[in-house]
XYZ file of C-alpha atoms in Angstrom:
768
model
C 45.977 66.560 96.198
C 42.325 65.618 96.624
C 40.643 65.858 100.029
C 40.194 62.089 100.090
C 43.964 61.609 99.715
C 44.798 64.092 102.498
C 41.972 62.942 104.776
C 41.550 59.193 104.138
C 38.827 58.820 106.741
C 36.608 61.011 104.498
C 36.271 58.035 102.120
C 34.000 56.382 104.653
C 36.216 55.545 107.655
C 34.854 56.265 111.168
C 35.206 59.834 112.258
C 34.356 61.976 115.286
C 33.843 65.708 115.616
C 34.952 67.930 118.464
C 34.561 71.542 119.449
C 37.490 73.204 121.230
C 37.762 76.492 123.120
C 41.275 77.718 123.859
C 41.784 80.725 126.128
C 44.851 82.515 127.450
C 47.294 84.445 125.264
C 46.272 83.108 121.874
C 45.777 86.265 119.817
C 48.578 88.115 118.122
C 50.985 85.208 118.567
C 50.371 83.100 115.441
C 48.064 80.633 117.137
C 45.503 80.231 114.316
C 48.177 79.445 111.671
C 49.685 76.974 114.127
C 46.279 75.267 114.525
C 45.839 75.241 110.730
C 49.194 73.545 110.160
C 48.617 71.096 113.012
C 45.205 70.050 111.693
C 46.644 69.426 108.213
C 49.539 67.477 109.701
C 47.122 65.186 111.576
C 44.619 64.875 108.725
C 41.740 66.696 110.446
C 39.123 68.828 108.737
C 37.190 71.727 110.208
C 37.967 75.352 111.000
C 39.508 77.789 113.505
C 38.533 81.374 114.348
C 39.064 84.116 116.909
C 36.088 84.859 119.139
C 36.350 87.710 121.666
C 39.794 86.813 122.937
C 39.515 83.038 122.653
C 40.267 80.682 119.786
C 37.404 78.430 118.751
C 38.175 75.236 116.820
C 36.023 72.601 115.139
C 37.744 69.369 114.110
C 36.637 66.163 112.407
C 38.676 63.004 112.078
C 39.732 59.753 113.752
C 39.687 59.657 117.551
C 43.441 59.000 117.742
C 44.188 62.072 115.627
C 41.871 64.130 117.825
C 43.761 63.009 120.943
C 47.081 63.914 119.349
C 45.642 67.277 118.321
C 44.590 68.046 121.901
C 48.040 67.271 123.288
C 49.844 69.261 120.616
C 47.622 72.326 121.113
C 49.400 72.965 124.421
C 52.714 71.154 124.055
C 53.677 72.579 120.640
C 52.088 76.026 120.875
C 54.020 79.009 119.444
C 56.683 80.358 121.840
C 54.814 83.596 122.548
C 51.468 81.860 123.175
C 50.187 81.005 126.642
C 47.219 78.766 125.790
C 44.776 77.163 128.214
C 42.267 74.548 127.081
C 38.983 76.038 128.296
C 36.788 73.195 127.020
C 36.532 70.308 124.570
C 33.136 68.840 123.783
C 31.701 66.309 121.304
C 30.118 67.916 118.253
C 27.890 66.917 115.365
C 29.823 66.168 112.169
C 29.507 68.837 109.498
C 30.002 68.735 105.716
C 33.557 70.010 105.174
C 36.448 68.370 103.342
C 39.303 70.701 104.355
C 40.557 72.742 107.291
C 40.243 76.532 107.058
C 40.803 79.703 109.016
C 37.613 81.684 109.343
C 37.159 85.398 109.972
C 36.997 86.642 113.559
C 33.660 86.544 115.384
C 32.670 89.518 117.528
C 29.809 88.034 119.502
C 30.036 86.207 122.822
C 31.495 86.921 126.230
C 34.912 88.543 126.102
C 37.946 86.613 127.361
C 40.671 88.933 126.181
C 44.421 88.428 126.646
C 46.357 91.345 125.173
C 49.900 90.376 124.155
C 52.791 92.670 125.064
C 55.231 94.039 122.501
C 57.785 91.470 121.392
C 61.394 91.458 120.231
C 62.610 90.742 116.695
C 62.685 86.965 116.236
C 65.655 85.142 114.727
C 63.852 84.463 111.436
C 63.075 88.145 110.901
C 66.556 89.146 112.013
C 68.066 86.808 109.413
C 65.883 88.374 106.707
C 66.789 91.856 107.927
C 70.451 91.058 107.281
C 69.972 89.133 104.018
C 70.691 91.305 100.925
C 68.604 88.913 98.833
C 65.477 89.346 100.933
C 62.910 91.970 99.961
C 62.855 93.204 103.575
C 66.623 93.618 103.733
C 67.348 96.449 106.213
C 63.670 97.247 106.639
C 63.239 98.768 110.152
C 59.683 97.473 110.618
C 60.081 93.797 109.737
C 57.918 91.447 111.848
C 55.902 88.222 111.785
C 53.424 86.365 113.980
C 56.228 85.594 116.442
C 57.569 89.091 116.924
C 56.938 92.800 116.695
C 54.690 95.350 118.399
C 51.338 94.355 119.900
C 50.118 96.316 122.954
C 51.342 99.663 121.651
C 49.492 99.353 118.325
C 46.269 97.517 119.198
C 43.309 99.899 119.111
C 40.742 97.227 119.937
C 39.949 93.539 119.721
C 39.560 91.211 117.939
C 43.198 91.604 116.992
C 42.825 92.249 113.270
C 44.664 94.802 111.134
C 41.776 97.307 110.935
C 41.900 97.460 114.755
C 45.577 98.465 114.881
C 47.646 101.530 114.122
C 48.649 99.745 110.875
C 45.151 100.299 109.454
C 46.473 103.296 107.499
C 49.053 101.211 105.605
C 47.312 99.187 102.842
C 49.163 95.982 102.020
C 51.043 95.693 98.750
C 50.345 92.555 96.627
C 53.360 90.674 98.005
C 52.495 91.383 101.637
C 48.844 90.617 100.903
C 49.785 87.154 99.608
C 51.815 86.419 102.741
C 49.077 87.783 104.972
C 46.423 85.550 103.334
C 48.511 82.366 103.132
C 47.871 80.093 106.157
C 51.162 78.292 105.547
C 53.182 81.519 105.740
C 54.639 82.704 109.031
C 53.168 86.143 108.289
C 49.630 84.820 107.975
C 47.529 87.437 109.770
C 50.628 89.070 111.268
C 48.718 92.302 111.694
C 51.736 94.691 111.657
C 53.145 93.032 108.505
C 54.705 95.501 106.066
C 57.599 95.981 103.689
C 59.465 98.917 102.131
C 56.772 99.187 99.451
C 53.725 99.542 101.685
C 54.804 100.050 105.274
C 56.018 102.759 107.652
C 59.076 104.830 106.815
C 61.756 106.759 108.670
C 62.640 110.407 108.404
C 65.402 112.354 110.120
C 65.273 115.951 111.323
C 68.117 118.164 112.512
C 68.163 121.945 112.832
C 64.953 122.257 110.850
C 66.271 120.196 107.930
C 64.575 116.918 106.967
C 66.147 113.820 105.471
C 63.489 111.631 103.851
C 63.795 107.987 102.909
C 64.537 105.168 105.317
C 68.151 104.460 104.309
C 69.096 108.126 104.127
C 67.468 108.812 107.486
C 69.317 105.889 109.082
C 72.629 107.056 107.670
C 72.032 110.609 108.934
C 71.166 109.336 112.427
C 74.281 107.172 112.622
C 76.451 110.051 111.405
C 74.983 112.301 114.097
C 75.698 109.705 116.787
C 79.267 109.242 115.580
C 79.836 112.984 115.794
C 78.852 112.967 119.484
C 75.301 114.241 119.083
C 72.203 113.213 121.029
C 69.474 111.717 118.838
C 65.877 111.143 119.939
C 64.690 107.945 118.249
C 61.084 106.804 118.014
C 60.947 103.119 118.870
C 58.210 100.609 119.688
C 56.681 102.137 122.820
C 58.067 105.660 122.714
C 61.179 107.732 122.160
C 64.690 106.929 123.348
C 67.478 109.427 123.780
C 70.589 107.895 122.217
C 74.238 108.906 122.283
C 77.635 107.237 121.993
C 78.169 105.251 125.205
C 81.952 105.578 124.826
C 81.834 109.376 124.486
C 81.988 110.898 127.962
C 81.452 114.399 126.594
C 78.216 113.341 124.910
C 77.082 111.576 128.084
C 77.718 114.647 130.233
C 75.921 116.830 127.697
C 72.912 114.499 127.861
C 72.955 114.604 131.659
C 73.140 118.389 131.745
C 70.331 118.895 129.242
C 67.802 116.349 130.468
C 68.656 117.141 133.383
C 69.783 113.845 134.883
C 73.008 114.580 136.773
C 73.486 111.242 138.548
C 70.770 108.691 137.755
C 72.207 105.662 135.923
C 71.858 105.468 132.149
C 71.079 102.213 130.353
C 73.342 101.025 127.553
C 72.241 99.080 124.461
C 74.872 96.822 122.916
C 75.222 95.450 119.383
C 74.193 91.810 119.016
C 76.827 89.927 116.986
C 75.381 86.970 115.095
C 77.958 84.455 116.345
C 77.736 85.411 120.045
C 74.871 87.812 120.837
C 76.186 88.613 124.326
C 79.889 89.024 123.503
C 79.833 92.840 123.568
C 77.755 92.874 126.757
C 80.191 90.536 128.511
C 83.020 92.943 127.742
C 81.330 95.472 130.033
C 79.552 93.478 132.756
C 79.619 90.094 134.490
C 76.657 87.878 133.636
C 75.412 84.763 135.363
C 73.140 82.272 133.602
C 69.912 83.960 134.723
C 71.029 87.432 133.623
C 72.104 86.086 130.245
C 68.808 84.258 129.792
C 66.811 87.361 130.692
C 68.772 89.553 128.294
C 68.074 87.128 125.437
C 64.442 86.451 126.379
C 61.611 87.796 124.187
C 61.080 90.568 126.771
C 64.542 92.023 126.062
C 64.653 93.976 129.364
C 67.255 96.243 130.869
C 69.216 94.095 133.336
C 71.311 95.659 136.082
C 74.565 93.704 136.042
C 77.900 94.058 137.920
C 80.454 96.095 135.989
C 83.719 94.466 135.016
C 86.778 96.016 136.593
C 88.436 96.232 133.167
C 85.400 97.629 131.346
C 86.231 100.575 129.082
C 82.865 102.329 129.392
C 82.920 105.721 131.157
C 82.159 105.945 134.871
C 79.702 108.732 133.993
C 77.160 106.127 132.860
C 76.454 105.077 136.472
C 78.476 107.302 138.808
C 79.316 105.764 142.161
C 77.613 102.444 141.398
C 78.984 98.991 140.748
C 76.243 98.004 138.309
C 75.304 99.031 134.818
C 71.935 98.717 133.112
C 72.515 96.724 129.917
C 70.196 95.606 127.138
C 70.165 94.118 123.657
C 68.402 95.696 120.675
C 64.826 94.465 120.495
C 63.334 96.165 117.433
C 64.665 95.949 113.867
C 65.322 99.696 113.948
C 67.552 99.281 117.009
C 69.388 96.393 115.356
C 70.120 98.518 112.299
C 71.296 101.485 114.361
C 73.574 99.332 116.521
C 74.926 97.346 113.559
C 75.710 100.492 111.595
C 77.111 102.420 114.548
C 79.312 99.499 115.555
C 79.394 100.109 119.296
C 77.229 100.536 122.408
C 74.743 103.386 122.682
C 73.205 105.065 125.701
C 69.464 104.359 125.432
C 67.503 106.278 128.034
C 63.791 107.096 128.131
C 62.691 110.003 125.963
C 60.943 111.911 128.728
C 61.539 114.653 131.252
C 61.751 113.929 134.971
C 59.441 111.122 136.049
C 56.944 111.801 133.251
C 55.823 109.012 130.902
C 57.895 108.384 127.793
C 56.857 110.534 124.808
C 55.212 108.838 121.818
C 54.169 111.510 119.289
C 56.441 113.387 116.897
C 55.238 116.911 117.687
C 55.224 116.453 121.462
C 58.645 114.792 121.319
C 60.138 117.759 119.478
C 58.518 120.169 121.953
C 59.486 118.197 125.042
C 62.939 117.030 123.971
C 63.962 119.938 121.751
C 66.370 121.259 124.379
C 67.856 117.800 124.969
C 68.249 116.201 121.546
C 70.331 117.557 118.684
C 68.324 115.568 116.138
C 65.304 113.291 115.770
C 64.792 109.995 113.985
C 61.018 109.688 113.518
C 58.786 107.119 111.867
C 55.162 107.325 110.753
C 53.747 104.226 112.481
C 51.522 105.616 115.266
C 52.174 104.490 118.844
C 48.777 104.248 120.507
C 50.030 104.102 124.105
C 53.472 104.355 125.720
C 55.463 101.394 127.019
C 58.824 102.155 128.596
C 61.581 99.547 128.820
C 61.236 96.975 131.627
C 64.008 96.812 134.225
C 65.244 93.753 136.138
C 67.803 93.452 138.923
C 69.414 90.288 140.267
C 68.215 90.107 143.886
C 68.516 87.117 146.215
C 69.403 84.599 143.543
C 67.282 85.650 140.562
C 66.424 88.601 138.338
C 63.376 90.427 139.693
C 61.368 93.242 138.100
C 61.859 96.833 139.197
C 59.746 98.223 136.344
C 57.129 96.679 134.066
C 57.024 97.820 130.483
C 57.449 96.947 126.832
C 57.709 93.162 126.595
C 56.308 92.076 129.979
C 53.186 94.211 130.383
C 50.225 94.153 130.392
C 51.061 91.529 133.024
C 48.340 89.010 133.824
C 48.212 87.331 137.239
C 45.558 85.167 138.885
C 44.029 86.589 142.056
C 43.834 84.462 145.220
C 40.131 85.260 145.620
C 37.215 86.117 143.371
C 36.447 89.813 143.014
C 32.792 90.650 143.657
C 32.739 93.225 140.845
C 35.197 94.390 138.151
C 37.604 96.719 139.928
C 40.195 99.268 138.878
C 43.151 99.784 141.228
C 45.051 103.024 140.648
C 48.219 102.463 142.686
C 50.196 105.060 144.562
C 52.324 108.086 143.724
C 55.797 106.949 142.611
C 56.669 104.543 139.779
C 52.978 104.055 139.315
C 51.039 101.368 137.477
C 47.323 100.657 137.484
C 45.590 97.281 137.527
C 42.241 96.020 136.271
C 40.684 93.033 137.998
C 37.612 90.918 137.336
C 36.768 87.424 138.496
C 40.089 85.831 139.395
C 42.047 87.805 136.782
C 44.267 90.837 137.284
C 46.006 92.794 134.522
C 48.776 95.231 135.506
C 49.621 98.083 133.150
C 53.098 99.025 131.997
C 54.953 101.694 133.972
C 53.129 105.033 133.909
C 55.447 107.160 136.058
C 55.393 109.478 139.036
C 52.061 111.180 139.573
C 53.471 114.689 140.077
C 52.723 116.111 136.634
C 49.535 116.794 134.729
C 50.814 114.593 131.889
C 51.251 111.586 134.194
C 47.790 112.070 135.623
C 46.294 112.382 132.147
C 48.057 109.178 131.080
C 46.695 107.378 134.153
C 43.166 108.256 133.038
C 43.938 107.184 129.479
C 45.460 103.842 130.480
C 42.531 103.188 132.816
C 40.124 103.684 129.922
C 42.368 101.717 127.535
C 42.557 98.648 129.767
C 38.803 98.546 130.192
C 38.230 98.972 126.454
C 40.866 96.427 125.391
C 39.655 93.723 127.764
C 35.959 94.472 127.316
C 35.498 95.031 131.048
C 33.905 98.060 132.724
C 35.025 98.704 136.290
C 32.297 99.006 138.901
C 34.601 99.925 141.799
C 37.937 101.630 142.402
C 40.662 100.761 144.914
C 43.293 103.370 145.760
C 45.925 104.329 148.291
C 44.402 105.588 151.549
C 46.459 108.814 151.541
C 43.975 111.556 150.598
C 46.722 113.832 149.269
C 47.753 111.497 146.460
C 46.716 112.384 142.931
C 45.597 108.785 142.418
C 43.353 108.994 145.489
C 41.787 112.194 144.179
C 41.298 110.598 140.743
C 39.523 107.643 142.356
C 37.207 109.949 144.310
C 36.359 111.852 141.125
C 35.663 108.688 139.101
C 32.047 108.446 140.200
C 32.538 104.799 141.213
C 32.481 103.349 144.748
C 35.959 103.811 146.257
C 37.795 101.485 148.642
C 40.963 103.015 150.159
C 43.728 100.497 150.922
C 46.528 101.160 153.384
C 49.855 101.551 151.609
C 51.774 98.820 153.414
C 48.858 96.399 153.427
C 48.927 96.713 149.628
C 52.676 96.036 149.578
C 52.269 92.886 151.671
C 49.284 91.670 149.661
C 51.088 92.227 146.356
C 53.839 89.875 147.502
C 51.496 87.243 148.899
C 49.004 87.587 146.035
C 51.628 86.410 143.549
C 51.528 83.064 145.331
C 47.786 82.670 144.973
C 47.572 79.150 146.353
C 49.379 80.163 149.548
C 47.690 83.528 150.146
C 45.036 82.279 152.548
C 46.722 79.029 153.535
C 49.710 80.312 155.497
C 50.464 82.628 158.386
C 52.638 85.266 156.774
C 55.108 87.657 158.355
C 55.861 90.331 155.768
C 58.462 93.055 156.227
C 57.161 96.084 154.305
C 60.114 98.465 154.243
C 60.086 101.513 151.994
C 60.225 105.309 151.941
C 56.918 106.434 153.422
C 53.235 105.584 153.191
C 50.265 106.522 155.325
C 49.462 104.038 158.069
C 46.143 103.344 159.832
C 47.281 105.369 162.859
C 47.694 108.503 160.740
C 51.510 108.458 160.807
C 53.956 107.796 157.982
C 54.920 104.137 158.041
C 57.816 102.469 156.244
C 59.532 100.041 158.620
C 56.741 97.603 159.340
C 56.400 93.899 159.985
C 52.852 92.746 159.224
C 51.496 89.382 160.341
C 48.504 87.553 158.906
C 47.254 87.333 155.335
C 45.578 89.560 152.727
C 42.591 91.336 154.207
C 43.728 90.656 157.780
C 47.119 92.243 158.333
C 48.279 93.134 161.856
C 51.266 95.334 162.631
C 53.567 93.368 164.940
C 56.834 95.316 164.677
C 58.039 98.702 163.502
C 60.958 101.093 163.591
C 61.375 103.766 166.232
C 59.862 106.877 164.608
C 61.813 110.066 163.979
C 60.885 113.395 162.416
C 62.913 114.540 159.380
C 62.373 118.295 158.922
C 61.518 119.877 155.583
C 58.331 118.288 154.299
C 58.604 117.150 150.675
C 62.293 118.106 150.480
C 63.253 115.228 152.761
C 63.207 112.681 149.924
C 65.896 114.542 147.946
C 67.981 115.808 150.894
C 69.189 112.836 152.983
C 70.967 115.186 155.386
C 67.546 116.117 156.794
C 66.869 112.519 157.847
C 70.344 112.355 159.369
C 69.696 115.541 161.359
C 66.390 114.216 162.673
C 67.977 110.965 163.845
C 70.854 112.812 165.493
C 68.587 115.347 167.214
C 66.272 112.556 168.357
C 69.114 111.034 170.414
C 70.283 114.490 171.589
C 73.499 114.585 169.633
C 74.891 117.201 167.231
C 75.991 116.989 163.617
C 76.789 119.666 161.047
C 75.566 118.812 157.536
C 77.814 120.132 154.757
C 76.494 123.189 152.989
C 74.127 124.256 155.772
C 75.104 127.397 157.684
C 74.903 127.449 161.501
C 72.197 130.144 161.242
C 70.062 128.056 158.920
C 70.624 125.025 161.115
C 69.440 126.919 164.204
C 66.247 128.029 162.452
C 65.607 124.498 161.224
C 66.071 123.039 164.685
C 63.693 125.587 166.166
C 61.030 124.580 163.620
C 61.723 120.906 164.287
C 61.305 121.345 168.012
C 57.923 122.959 167.393
C 56.895 120.121 165.056
C 56.657 122.294 161.939
C 56.894 120.352 158.646
C 58.480 117.405 160.409
C 55.973 114.527 160.547
C 57.014 111.383 162.367
C 57.949 108.373 160.262
C 59.048 104.808 160.929
C 60.465 104.423 157.407
C 63.553 102.280 156.903
C 64.072 104.182 153.641
C 64.572 107.374 155.644
C 66.964 105.550 157.990
C 68.982 104.522 154.919
C 68.959 108.176 153.816
C 70.276 109.164 157.230
C 73.034 106.554 157.021
C 74.025 107.735 153.534
C 74.398 111.298 154.816
C 76.170 110.403 158.069
C 78.756 108.321 156.196
C 79.260 111.172 153.706
C 78.101 109.041 150.767
C 75.174 111.277 149.788
C 73.924 114.523 151.333
C 71.748 115.675 148.443
C 70.067 113.341 145.959
C 69.155 114.214 142.389
C 66.849 111.213 142.100
C 64.792 109.012 144.381
C 66.764 106.338 146.227
C 70.176 107.721 145.298
C 71.503 107.768 148.864
C 70.638 104.141 149.691
C 71.943 102.966 146.287
C 75.295 104.667 146.832
C 75.466 103.290 150.363
C 74.916 99.760 149.070
C 77.610 100.253 146.428
C 80.104 101.378 149.095
C 79.534 98.433 151.437
C 82.499 96.093 151.889
C 83.519 93.630 154.548
C 81.526 91.597 157.057
C 81.346 93.468 160.361
C 79.485 91.958 163.296
C 75.900 93.271 163.409
C 74.806 95.626 166.142
C 72.051 94.312 168.393
C 69.357 96.968 168.248
C 67.052 97.225 171.286
C 63.647 95.728 170.548
C 61.204 96.638 173.343
C 57.436 96.162 173.254
C 55.358 99.274 172.625
C 51.632 100.086 172.696
C 49.496 97.171 171.566
C 52.393 94.765 172.050
C 54.179 95.974 168.887
C 57.949 95.484 168.937
C 59.779 98.758 168.264
C 63.298 98.522 166.837
C 65.503 101.269 168.241
C 68.081 102.392 165.684
C 70.023 104.580 168.156
C 73.084 102.291 168.476
C 73.430 102.261 164.683
C 73.289 106.063 164.381
C 75.818 106.410 167.209
C 78.152 103.994 165.396
C 77.877 106.073 162.215
C 78.671 109.278 164.121
C 81.909 107.717 165.347
C 85.016 107.863 163.140
C 85.241 104.943 160.757
C 85.859 103.749 157.227
C 82.917 104.281 154.890
C 82.876 100.746 153.363
C 82.736 99.122 156.789
C 80.127 101.566 158.084
C 77.980 100.950 155.008
C 78.285 97.194 155.496
C 77.388 97.613 159.168
C 74.069 99.231 158.236
C 73.126 96.303 156.011
C 74.160 93.484 158.295
C 72.533 95.120 161.335
C 69.190 95.509 159.586
C 69.352 91.962 158.205
C 69.939 90.647 161.721
C 67.048 92.772 162.999
C 64.723 91.037 160.523
C 65.720 87.624 161.891
C 65.224 88.684 165.512
C 61.744 90.029 164.777
C 60.861 86.858 162.874
C 61.905 84.695 165.809
C 59.853 86.726 168.275
C 56.723 86.694 166.125
C 57.089 82.990 165.323
C 57.400 82.110 169.008
C 54.291 84.076 169.898
C 51.989 83.640 166.870
C 53.499 81.131 164.473
C 54.962 81.959 161.054
C 54.800 79.798 157.938
C 56.416 82.208 155.452
C 58.481 85.401 155.762
C 58.073 87.992 153.010
C 60.363 90.872 152.071
C 58.749 93.679 150.076
C 58.744 97.446 149.591
C 61.292 99.601 147.830
C 64.014 99.023 150.437
C 64.334 95.403 149.306
C 65.421 96.534 145.856
C 68.697 96.645 147.784
C 70.309 93.396 146.645
C 72.830 93.295 149.492
C 70.212 93.690 152.218
C 67.895 91.160 150.565
C 70.666 88.586 150.228
C 71.842 89.000 153.816
C 68.307 88.858 155.177
C 67.378 85.797 153.152
C 70.558 83.931 154.112
C 70.121 84.686 157.813
C 66.432 83.823 157.751
C 67.222 80.488 156.083
C 69.852 79.760 158.725
C 67.223 80.460 161.379
C 64.786 78.039 159.752
C 62.519 80.466 157.890
C 61.526 80.339 154.225
C 61.972 83.892 152.905
C 59.968 85.005 149.874
C 60.497 87.979 147.532
C 58.356 89.066 144.604
C 59.093 87.325 141.313
C 56.709 88.852 138.751
C 55.360 92.045 140.348
C 57.789 94.850 141.286
C 58.445 95.012 145.031
C 58.445 98.817 144.919
C 55.404 101.072 144.539
C 54.818 99.756 141.002
C 53.280 96.714 142.702
C 50.776 98.662 144.804
C 47.975 98.496 142.232
C 48.069 94.694 142.205
C 48.238 94.624 145.999
C 45.186 96.878 146.184
C 43.222 94.375 144.085
C 44.354 91.490 146.296
C 43.331 93.395 149.443
C 39.992 94.420 147.962
C 39.227 90.830 146.904
C 40.245 89.448 150.291
C 37.918 91.801 152.146
C 34.936 91.735 149.800
C 35.253 88.741 147.488
C 34.437 85.063 147.536
C 36.719 82.061 147.819
């Protein structure tokens, strides 16, 4: 077809030329091929190219076609794209009689938007299962609408030489697809096939099985025989075992070691009904089902069915189970061949980041896994699975990771300089901010190990390199003992410490950028512990104001759990402190009278027993006093078990709420502890804790509103991961006339601190 036939205006009809700049997430998502097809559909000539994170377009043609083009750019964009029209300006016509895709341009100011790793799209999944397709059963099938991104991008522009696929030269067939603008694999940078792409190999007891099909078969056979297999996925290794085999599950728990922490389960995805196998195990509402099937493919914590056949050992003592669908072609093949659900837990040890390299995986997981399923596509940076929990009416993130991070959020105020925020100590993320943009990293982990601290430094450098931004300042938690605080001080950049609970409150409010400075907020920041401005350990605070201007208006009566760092894993210590504080006695199981006497003597002298107002520690105390949990093998175990035990609707206790120094209301928990010391049924006592604290929130809100005015009430901090408490508090606040807000995109736990630090820093130093 001649150009004059395809573009009739080129025969002399009136034409106009326009220059377009499209920003947002437009790289790595098939946006240029989409523009190419759209221009041909509308009879426009010109070109499209990538330029430093943006897409630049030149079009020529009739004005009506140009208008239609502009609308379609946003309305018909590829599903994974998040385009924003940065500008459209008149241009001088140029001699061109076709529309082409030009090579990427490296000059200009960077406006980078790094896409996260994506699931396997339906088109690729159909090819994966089609015996007639040349990529039949190929574990690395992908296209512009799916596959890895963040974990394989070495630098931008997002072209194959700048990815971990650079070492896999394309075969002629893949090359033709890659160069064809009409093909859905046009410039799909990870594109590959069995002839030219990555391969699997299996290793067990020093013996290797080469070849993708043979390696897959060996891995499935090992799983069927009850073995634990470490599998290299998109963002790191998983530890897999048969989810129906209680012996295998207990072996995994003993080796990792992970005696009690819940294990996620990955279910096969039948073609006719992708969620059928999941629904056999858990109850799903519409939001949970939508999240499970979304491109993120997260782990969703869902209520277990009473008739579910899965072993209790997957989530002992809990009413929920973490469920997920396969998201990579390798996972689909494993689940299809195995024929049943598989435990899929992070391939790491303790709170360390997930492992990504073959040698380090075999060293680190050699005592856990019986066998390894490796592949030779390098993972450039780890990305653990994201986790969502239904809380107060919708699924909310507990962990960012593969599929939803790097997470981009607009800041309420303009940062004066590019700033790196390094978060806290537990469940850590870091965030890079410049202008009004913030980018939050995937989950890094707890900052207790050298490996976690090394990864923090690596991710900090990666984010700056990927986005073309060099930080000129660092924000960190104000606690000088934190590894992140020490890293910030050693960075050589100006450091701004941010109080822990101010960061929590600002993370919540900062999500709602248009309301951050507009409203008077009352934010309940309830968590384990964090250093407060008065030098004590906070954790049961109500803060009034807005980012950059928080005032403490209410808190919890402080108490002094003895034992220093051991308090977090031994809830009985918090229970003892609460009991001793009100001059009562209690004998924790497993503690001899002699040891108890020595501990009390140290407590009376103030040795290793700092005061805290933390609601998280009060929950620990309640878990121990009810007998639900005296010793925890993982963080938050006591409160989680207490929530799972709660049944019934007892009347809330009315906790005393006197004014303290500075006019701060101080909630006295003594009546609640006394009620837990009295004989009673555990489910009712557990419910009493939740309903009493929910009622306390409403009483504080009423007092603050009457005295200062309140436009919005926020609930944030790790305590509000408790779905029962959050629901009760939100319902009671609504009944009292308050609009209650919880985080929707940023985790409410310490994973959100880095974003909150940026919001605080911008509020105190930035411009409107």
